[in-house]
mmCIF file of C-alpha atoms in Angstrom:
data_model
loop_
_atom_site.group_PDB
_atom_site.id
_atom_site.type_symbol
_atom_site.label_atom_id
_atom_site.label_comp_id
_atom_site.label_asym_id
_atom_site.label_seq_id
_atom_site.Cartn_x
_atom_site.Cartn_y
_atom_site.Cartn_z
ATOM 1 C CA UNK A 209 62.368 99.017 195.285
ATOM 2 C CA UNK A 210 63.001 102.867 196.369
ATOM 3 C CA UNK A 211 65.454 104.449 198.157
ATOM 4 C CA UNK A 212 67.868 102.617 200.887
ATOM 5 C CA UNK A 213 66.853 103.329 204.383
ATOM 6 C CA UNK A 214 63.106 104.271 203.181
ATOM 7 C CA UNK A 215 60.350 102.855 204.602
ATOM 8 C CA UNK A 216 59.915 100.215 207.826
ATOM 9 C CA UNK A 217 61.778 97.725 208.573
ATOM 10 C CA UNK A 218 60.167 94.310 207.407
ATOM 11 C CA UNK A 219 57.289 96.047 205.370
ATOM 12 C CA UNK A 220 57.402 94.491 201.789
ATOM 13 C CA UNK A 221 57.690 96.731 198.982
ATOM 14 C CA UNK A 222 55.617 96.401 195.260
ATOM 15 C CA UNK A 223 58.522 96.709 192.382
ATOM 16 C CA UNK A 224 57.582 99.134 189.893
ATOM 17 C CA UNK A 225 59.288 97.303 187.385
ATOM 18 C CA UNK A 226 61.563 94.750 187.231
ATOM 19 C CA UNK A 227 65.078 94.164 185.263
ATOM 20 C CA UNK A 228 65.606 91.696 183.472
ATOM 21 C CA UNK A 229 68.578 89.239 181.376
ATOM 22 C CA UNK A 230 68.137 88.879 178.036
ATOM 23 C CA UNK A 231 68.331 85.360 176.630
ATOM 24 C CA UNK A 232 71.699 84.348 175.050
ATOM 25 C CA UNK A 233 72.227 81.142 173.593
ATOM 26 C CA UNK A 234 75.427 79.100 174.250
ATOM 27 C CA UNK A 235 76.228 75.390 172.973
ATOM 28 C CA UNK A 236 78.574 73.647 170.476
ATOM 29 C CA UNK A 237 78.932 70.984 167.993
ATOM 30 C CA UNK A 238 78.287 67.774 169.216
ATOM 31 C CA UNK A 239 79.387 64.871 166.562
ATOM 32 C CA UNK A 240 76.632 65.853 163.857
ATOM 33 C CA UNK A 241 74.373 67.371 166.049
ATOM 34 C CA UNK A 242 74.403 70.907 167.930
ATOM 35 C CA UNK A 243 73.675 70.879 172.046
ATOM 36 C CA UNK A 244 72.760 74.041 173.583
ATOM 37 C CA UNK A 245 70.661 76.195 175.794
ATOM 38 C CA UNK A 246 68.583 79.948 175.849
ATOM 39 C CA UNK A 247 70.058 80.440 179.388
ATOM 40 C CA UNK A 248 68.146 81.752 182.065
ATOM 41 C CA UNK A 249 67.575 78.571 183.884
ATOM 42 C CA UNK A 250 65.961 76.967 180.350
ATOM 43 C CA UNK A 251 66.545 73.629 179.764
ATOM 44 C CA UNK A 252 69.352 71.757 177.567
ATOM 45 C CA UNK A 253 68.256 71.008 173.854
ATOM 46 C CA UNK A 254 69.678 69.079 170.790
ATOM 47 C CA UNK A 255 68.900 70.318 166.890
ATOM 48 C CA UNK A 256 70.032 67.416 164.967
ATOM 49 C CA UNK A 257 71.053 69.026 161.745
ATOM 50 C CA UNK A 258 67.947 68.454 160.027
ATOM 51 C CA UNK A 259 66.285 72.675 158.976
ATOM 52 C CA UNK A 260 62.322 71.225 159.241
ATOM 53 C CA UNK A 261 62.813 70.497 162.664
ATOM 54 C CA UNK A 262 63.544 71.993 165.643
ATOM 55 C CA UNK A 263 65.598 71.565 168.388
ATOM 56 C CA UNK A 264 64.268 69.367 171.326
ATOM 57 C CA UNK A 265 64.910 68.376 174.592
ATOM 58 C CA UNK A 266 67.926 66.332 174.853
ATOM 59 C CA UNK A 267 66.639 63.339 177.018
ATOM 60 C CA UNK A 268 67.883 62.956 180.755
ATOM 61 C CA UNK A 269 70.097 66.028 180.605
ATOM 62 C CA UNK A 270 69.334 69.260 183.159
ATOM 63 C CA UNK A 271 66.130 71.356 182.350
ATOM 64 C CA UNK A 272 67.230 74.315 184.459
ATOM 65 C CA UNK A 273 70.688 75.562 183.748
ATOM 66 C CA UNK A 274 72.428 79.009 182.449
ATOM 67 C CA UNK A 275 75.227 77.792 180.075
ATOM 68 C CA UNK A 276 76.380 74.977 178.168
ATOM 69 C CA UNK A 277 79.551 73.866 176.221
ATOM 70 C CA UNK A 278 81.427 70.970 174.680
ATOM 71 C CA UNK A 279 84.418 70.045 175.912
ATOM 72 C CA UNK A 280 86.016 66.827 173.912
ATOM 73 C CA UNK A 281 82.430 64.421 173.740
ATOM 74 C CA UNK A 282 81.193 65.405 177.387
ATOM 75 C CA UNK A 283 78.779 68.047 177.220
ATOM 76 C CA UNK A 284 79.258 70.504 180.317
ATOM 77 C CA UNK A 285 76.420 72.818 181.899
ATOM 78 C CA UNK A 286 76.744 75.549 184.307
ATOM 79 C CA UNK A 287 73.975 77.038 187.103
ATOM 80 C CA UNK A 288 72.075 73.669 187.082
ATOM 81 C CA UNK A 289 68.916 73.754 188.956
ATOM 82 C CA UNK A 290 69.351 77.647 189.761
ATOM 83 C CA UNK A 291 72.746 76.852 192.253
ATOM 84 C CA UNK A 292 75.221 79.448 190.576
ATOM 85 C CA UNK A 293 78.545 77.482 190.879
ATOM 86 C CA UNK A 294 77.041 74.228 190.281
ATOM 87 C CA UNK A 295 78.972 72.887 187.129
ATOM 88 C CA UNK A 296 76.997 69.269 186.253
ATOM 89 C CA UNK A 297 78.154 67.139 182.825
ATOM 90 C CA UNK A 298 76.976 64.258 180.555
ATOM 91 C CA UNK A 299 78.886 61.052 180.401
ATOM 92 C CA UNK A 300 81.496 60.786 177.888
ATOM 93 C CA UNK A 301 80.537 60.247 174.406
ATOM 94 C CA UNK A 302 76.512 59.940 175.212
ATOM 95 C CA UNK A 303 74.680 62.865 176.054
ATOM 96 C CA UNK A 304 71.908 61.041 177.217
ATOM 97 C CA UNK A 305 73.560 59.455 180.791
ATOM 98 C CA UNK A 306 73.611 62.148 183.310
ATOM 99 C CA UNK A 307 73.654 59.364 185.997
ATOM 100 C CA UNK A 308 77.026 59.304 188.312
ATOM 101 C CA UNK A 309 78.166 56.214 188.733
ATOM 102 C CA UNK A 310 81.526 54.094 188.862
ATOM 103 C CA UNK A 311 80.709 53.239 185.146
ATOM 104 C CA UNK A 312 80.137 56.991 184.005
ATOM 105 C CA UNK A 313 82.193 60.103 183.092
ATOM 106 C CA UNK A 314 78.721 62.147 184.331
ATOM 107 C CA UNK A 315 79.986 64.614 187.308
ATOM 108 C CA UNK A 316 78.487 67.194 189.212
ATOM 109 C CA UNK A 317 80.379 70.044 191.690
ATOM 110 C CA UNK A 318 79.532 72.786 193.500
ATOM 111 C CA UNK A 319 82.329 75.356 193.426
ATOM 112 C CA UNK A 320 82.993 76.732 197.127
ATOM 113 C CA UNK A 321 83.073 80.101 197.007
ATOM 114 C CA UNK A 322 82.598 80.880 193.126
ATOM 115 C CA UNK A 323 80.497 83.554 191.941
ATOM 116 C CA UNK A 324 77.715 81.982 189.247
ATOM 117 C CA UNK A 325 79.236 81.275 186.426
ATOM 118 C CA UNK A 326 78.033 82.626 183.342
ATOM 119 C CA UNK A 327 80.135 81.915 180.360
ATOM 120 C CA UNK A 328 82.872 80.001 179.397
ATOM 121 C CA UNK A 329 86.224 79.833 176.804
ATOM 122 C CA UNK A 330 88.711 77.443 175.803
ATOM 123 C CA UNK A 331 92.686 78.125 175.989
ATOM 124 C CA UNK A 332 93.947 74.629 174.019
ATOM 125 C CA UNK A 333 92.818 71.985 176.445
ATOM 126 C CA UNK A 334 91.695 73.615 179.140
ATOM 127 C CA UNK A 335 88.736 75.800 180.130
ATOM 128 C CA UNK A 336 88.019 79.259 181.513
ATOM 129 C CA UNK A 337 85.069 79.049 183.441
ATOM 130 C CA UNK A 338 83.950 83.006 184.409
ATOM 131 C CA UNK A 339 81.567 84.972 186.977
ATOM 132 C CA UNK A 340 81.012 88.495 187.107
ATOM 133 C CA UNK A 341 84.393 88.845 189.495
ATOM 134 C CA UNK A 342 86.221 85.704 188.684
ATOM 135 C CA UNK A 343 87.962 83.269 186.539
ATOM 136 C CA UNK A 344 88.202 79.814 187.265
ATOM 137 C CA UNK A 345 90.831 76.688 185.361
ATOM 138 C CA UNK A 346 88.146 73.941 184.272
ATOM 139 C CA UNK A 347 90.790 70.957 183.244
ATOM 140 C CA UNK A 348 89.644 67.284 182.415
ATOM 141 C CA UNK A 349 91.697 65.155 184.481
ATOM 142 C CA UNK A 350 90.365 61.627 183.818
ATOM 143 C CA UNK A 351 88.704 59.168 186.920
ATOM 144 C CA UNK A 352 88.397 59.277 190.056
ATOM 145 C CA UNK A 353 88.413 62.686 190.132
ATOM 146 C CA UNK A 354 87.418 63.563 186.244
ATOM 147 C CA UNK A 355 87.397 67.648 186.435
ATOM 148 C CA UNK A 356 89.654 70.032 188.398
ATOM 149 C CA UNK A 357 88.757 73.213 188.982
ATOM 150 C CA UNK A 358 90.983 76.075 190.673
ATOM 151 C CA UNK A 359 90.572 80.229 190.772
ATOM 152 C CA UNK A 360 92.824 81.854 188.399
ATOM 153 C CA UNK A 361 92.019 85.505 188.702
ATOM 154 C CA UNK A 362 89.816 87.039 191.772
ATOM 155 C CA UNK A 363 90.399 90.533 190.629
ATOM 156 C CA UNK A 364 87.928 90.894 188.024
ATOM 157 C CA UNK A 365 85.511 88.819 185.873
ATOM 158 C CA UNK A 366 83.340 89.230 182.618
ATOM 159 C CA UNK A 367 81.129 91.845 182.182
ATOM 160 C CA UNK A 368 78.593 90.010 179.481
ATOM 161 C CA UNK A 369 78.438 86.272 178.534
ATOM 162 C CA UNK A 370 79.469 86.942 175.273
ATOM 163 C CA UNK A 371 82.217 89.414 175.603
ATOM 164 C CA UNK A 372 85.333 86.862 175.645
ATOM 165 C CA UNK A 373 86.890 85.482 172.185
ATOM 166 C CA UNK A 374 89.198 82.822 171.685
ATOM 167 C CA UNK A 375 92.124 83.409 169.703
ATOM 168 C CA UNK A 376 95.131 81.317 168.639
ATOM 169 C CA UNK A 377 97.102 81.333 171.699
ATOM 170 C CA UNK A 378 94.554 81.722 174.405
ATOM 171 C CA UNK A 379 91.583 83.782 175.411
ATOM 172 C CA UNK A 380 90.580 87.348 175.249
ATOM 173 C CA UNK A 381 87.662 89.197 177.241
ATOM 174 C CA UNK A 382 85.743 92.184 178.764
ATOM 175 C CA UNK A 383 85.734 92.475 182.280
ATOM 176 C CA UNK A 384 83.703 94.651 184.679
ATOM 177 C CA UNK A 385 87.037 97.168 184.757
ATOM 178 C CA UNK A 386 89.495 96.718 181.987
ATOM 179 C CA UNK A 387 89.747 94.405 178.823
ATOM 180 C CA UNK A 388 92.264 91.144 179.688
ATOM 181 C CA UNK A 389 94.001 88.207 177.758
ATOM 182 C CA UNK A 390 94.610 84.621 179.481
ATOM 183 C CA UNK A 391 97.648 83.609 177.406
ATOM 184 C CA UNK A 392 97.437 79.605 178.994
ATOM 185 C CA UNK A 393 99.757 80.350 182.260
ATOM 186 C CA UNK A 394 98.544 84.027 183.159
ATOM 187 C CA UNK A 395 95.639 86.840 183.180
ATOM 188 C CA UNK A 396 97.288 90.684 182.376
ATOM 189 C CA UNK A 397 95.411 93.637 180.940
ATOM 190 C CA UNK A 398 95.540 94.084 177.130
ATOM 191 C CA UNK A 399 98.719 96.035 176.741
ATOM 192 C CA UNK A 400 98.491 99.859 175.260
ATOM 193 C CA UNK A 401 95.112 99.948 175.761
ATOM 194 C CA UNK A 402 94.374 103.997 175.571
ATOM 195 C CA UNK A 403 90.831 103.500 174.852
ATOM 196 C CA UNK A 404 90.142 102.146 178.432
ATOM 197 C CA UNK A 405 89.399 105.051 180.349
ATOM 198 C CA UNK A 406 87.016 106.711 178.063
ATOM 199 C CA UNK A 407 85.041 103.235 177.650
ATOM 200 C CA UNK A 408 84.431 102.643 181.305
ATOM 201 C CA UNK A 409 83.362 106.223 182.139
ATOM 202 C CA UNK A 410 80.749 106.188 179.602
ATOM 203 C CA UNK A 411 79.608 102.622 179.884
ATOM 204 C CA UNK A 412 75.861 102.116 180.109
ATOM 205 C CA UNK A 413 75.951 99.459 183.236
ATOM 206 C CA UNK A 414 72.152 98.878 182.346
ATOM 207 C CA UNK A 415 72.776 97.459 179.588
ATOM 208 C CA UNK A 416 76.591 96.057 179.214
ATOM 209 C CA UNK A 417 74.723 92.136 179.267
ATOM 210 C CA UNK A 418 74.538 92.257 175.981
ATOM 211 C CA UNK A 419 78.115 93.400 175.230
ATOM 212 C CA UNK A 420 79.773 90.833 172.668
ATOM 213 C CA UNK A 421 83.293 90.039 170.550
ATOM 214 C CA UNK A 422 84.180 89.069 167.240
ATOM 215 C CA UNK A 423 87.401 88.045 165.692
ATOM 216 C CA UNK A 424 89.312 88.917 162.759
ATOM 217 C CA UNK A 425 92.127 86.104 162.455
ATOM 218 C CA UNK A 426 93.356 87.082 159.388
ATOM 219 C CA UNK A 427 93.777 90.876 160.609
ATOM 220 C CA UNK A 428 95.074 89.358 163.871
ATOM 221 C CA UNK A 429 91.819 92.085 165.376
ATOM 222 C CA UNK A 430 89.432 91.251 168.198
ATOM 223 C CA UNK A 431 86.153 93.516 167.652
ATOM 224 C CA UNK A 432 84.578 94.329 171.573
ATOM 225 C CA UNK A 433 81.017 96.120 170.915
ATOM 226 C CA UNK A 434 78.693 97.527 174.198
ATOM 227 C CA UNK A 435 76.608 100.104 174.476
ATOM 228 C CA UNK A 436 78.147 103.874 175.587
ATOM 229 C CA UNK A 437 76.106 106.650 177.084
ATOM 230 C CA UNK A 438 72.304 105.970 176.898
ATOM 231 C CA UNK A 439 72.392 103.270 174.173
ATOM 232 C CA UNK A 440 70.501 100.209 175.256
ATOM 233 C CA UNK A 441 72.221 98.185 172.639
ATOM 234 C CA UNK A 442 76.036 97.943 171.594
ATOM 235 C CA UNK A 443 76.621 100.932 169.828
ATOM 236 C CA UNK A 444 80.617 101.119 170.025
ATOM 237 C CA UNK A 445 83.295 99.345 169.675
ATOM 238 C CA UNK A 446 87.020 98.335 170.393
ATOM 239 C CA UNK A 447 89.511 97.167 167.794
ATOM 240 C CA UNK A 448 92.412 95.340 169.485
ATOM 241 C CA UNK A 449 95.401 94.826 166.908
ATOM 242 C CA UNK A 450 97.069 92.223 168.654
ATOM 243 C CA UNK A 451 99.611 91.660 166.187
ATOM 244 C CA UNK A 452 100.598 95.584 166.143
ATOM 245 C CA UNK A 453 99.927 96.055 169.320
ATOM 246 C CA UNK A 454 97.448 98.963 169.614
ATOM 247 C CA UNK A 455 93.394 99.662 170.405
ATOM 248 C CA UNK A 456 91.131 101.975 168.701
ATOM 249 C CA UNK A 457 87.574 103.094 169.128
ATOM 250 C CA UNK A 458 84.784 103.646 166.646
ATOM 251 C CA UNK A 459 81.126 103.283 166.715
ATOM 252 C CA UNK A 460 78.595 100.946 164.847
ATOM 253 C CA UNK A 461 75.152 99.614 165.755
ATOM 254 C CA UNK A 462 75.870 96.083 165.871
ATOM 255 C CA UNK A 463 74.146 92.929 168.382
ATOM 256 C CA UNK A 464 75.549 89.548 166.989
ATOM 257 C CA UNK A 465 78.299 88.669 165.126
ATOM 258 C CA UNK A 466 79.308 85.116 163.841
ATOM 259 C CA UNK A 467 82.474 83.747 165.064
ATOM 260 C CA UNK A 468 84.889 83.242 162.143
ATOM 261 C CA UNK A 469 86.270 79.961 162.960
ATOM 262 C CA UNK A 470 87.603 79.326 159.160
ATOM 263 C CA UNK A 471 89.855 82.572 158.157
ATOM 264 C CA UNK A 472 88.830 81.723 154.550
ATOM 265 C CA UNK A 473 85.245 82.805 155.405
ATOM 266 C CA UNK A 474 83.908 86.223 155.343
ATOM 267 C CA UNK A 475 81.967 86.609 158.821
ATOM 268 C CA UNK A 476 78.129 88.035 159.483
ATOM 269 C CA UNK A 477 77.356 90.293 161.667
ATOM 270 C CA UNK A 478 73.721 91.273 162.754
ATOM 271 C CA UNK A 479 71.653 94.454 164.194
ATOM 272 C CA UNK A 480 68.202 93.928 165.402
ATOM 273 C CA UNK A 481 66.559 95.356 168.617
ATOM 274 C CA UNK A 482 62.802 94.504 167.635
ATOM 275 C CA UNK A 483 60.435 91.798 166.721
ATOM 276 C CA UNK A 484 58.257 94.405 165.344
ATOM 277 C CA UNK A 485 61.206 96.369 163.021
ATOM 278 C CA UNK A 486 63.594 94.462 160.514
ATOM 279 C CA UNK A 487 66.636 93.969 160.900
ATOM 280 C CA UNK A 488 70.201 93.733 158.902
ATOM 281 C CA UNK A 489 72.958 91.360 158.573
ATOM 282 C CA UNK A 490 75.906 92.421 157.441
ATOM 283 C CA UNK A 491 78.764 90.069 155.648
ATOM 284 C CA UNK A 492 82.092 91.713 156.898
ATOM 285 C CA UNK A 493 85.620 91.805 155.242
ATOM 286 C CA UNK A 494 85.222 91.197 151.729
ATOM 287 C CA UNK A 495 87.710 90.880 149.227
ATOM 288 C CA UNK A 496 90.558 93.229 151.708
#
């Protein structure tokens, strides 16, 4: 809105342009179906595995919330109704009853003093919950209390939604100041990192929203891509060897990627920054 200290005091300002998130889709299997959401306080949707139709509303759950996930048969959404910390869930095993009662597994919490959340991860059976400065323990714990939630790390968060992976043995991310690994008791930096440095001195911070991982189980790699310099897409990326022990930099236009959840599969990856200008998806990893 201009410069700080310009202008009087209590005179509104007109925005000469605004900023904006970019959609990004989260979700999960859900028996035969798939539950998710487009974010950006959009509401929660079911596509019920059938390719002429498409995904609608899934009846009684939130219509204004930033993330959902799976976890067990409950389906879990974050930022419900625009409150940042609010984390609000179905009943177990139908995603239809929203309704808390004595009878139900639905829930609803407001956080004190959390951040809003904007992604999540699961570390064998329990969740990381992050913000842009935190990570929070999201644990089922059964009635009265159902979910516990406590602060694991206050010294950093996630820098995109999608820039955290989940490996064998816990849960690997971006955050706003180094790249970390939750390895189910603690949170430490990603050991040997010499590529650090370079990446956060030449992030673009306009753009680093759309930052994303992919993993590489059979290679024992986690890919991080973001955008360096002036790029307004990911344009780089970070190899972590975790099995060797060592992080390397390249660069590649890249702003999806497929998560490789069967190590027999070869992965896609995909670049596209227009509706107007084709784009190319790439199958990764074949026959090495």
């Amino acid at each position: 809105g201009g410069l700080y200290g310009v202008g009087l005091y209590g005179v509104g300002k007109t925005f000469t342009s605004v900023f904006k998130y970019p959609r990004i889709w989260s979700g999960g299997v859900y028996g035969d179906d798939f539950i998710g959401t487009a974010g950006g306080q959009t509401g929660v949707y079911i596509w019920e595995n059938a390719t002429a139709t498409a995904p609608t509303a899934l009846t009684n759950a939130p219509t204004a919330v930033n993330w959902v996930f799976i976890a067990g048969n409950i389906v879990v959404t974050l930022g419900q109704g625009g409150v940042g910390n609010r984390i609000k869930t179905s009943d177990a095993g139908d995603a239809t009853i929203w309704t808390i009662s004595a009878a139900s597994y639905a829930y609803s919490d407001d956080i004190e003093g959390a951040g809003t959340f904007i992604s999540q991860a699961t570390s064998k059976a329990i969740n990381l919950l992050f913000t842009e400065n935190e990570v929070y323990t999201f644990e089922f714990k059964d009635k009265p209390d159902i979910w516990e939630t406590k602060l694991l790390f206050s010294s950093d968060g996630l820098i995109a939604p999608n820039a955290r992976i989940e490996l064998e043995e816990g849960v690997a991310w971006m955050g706003q100041g180094d790249f970390r690994i939750y390895d189910g008791a603690s949170v430490s930096s990603i050991p040997n990192n010499t590529c650090r440095d370079y990446i956060y001195e030449n992030l673009n911070y306009e753009a680093t929203w759309k930052s994303f991982c992919r993993h590489d189980p059979v290679r024992k790699q986690v890919f991080f891509y973001f955008p360096l310099g002036a790029a307004t897409e990911p344009d780089s990326y970070m190899i972590w060897n975790y099995k060797e022990g060592h992080c390397t930099l390249g660069t590649e236009d890249m702003t999806a990627a497929e998560q490789n959840v069967l190590q027999i599969q070869s992965p896609y990856t995909a670049y596209s920054i227009s509706t107007s200008v084709d784009g190319s998806i790439y199958r990764r990893d074949i026959g090495d």
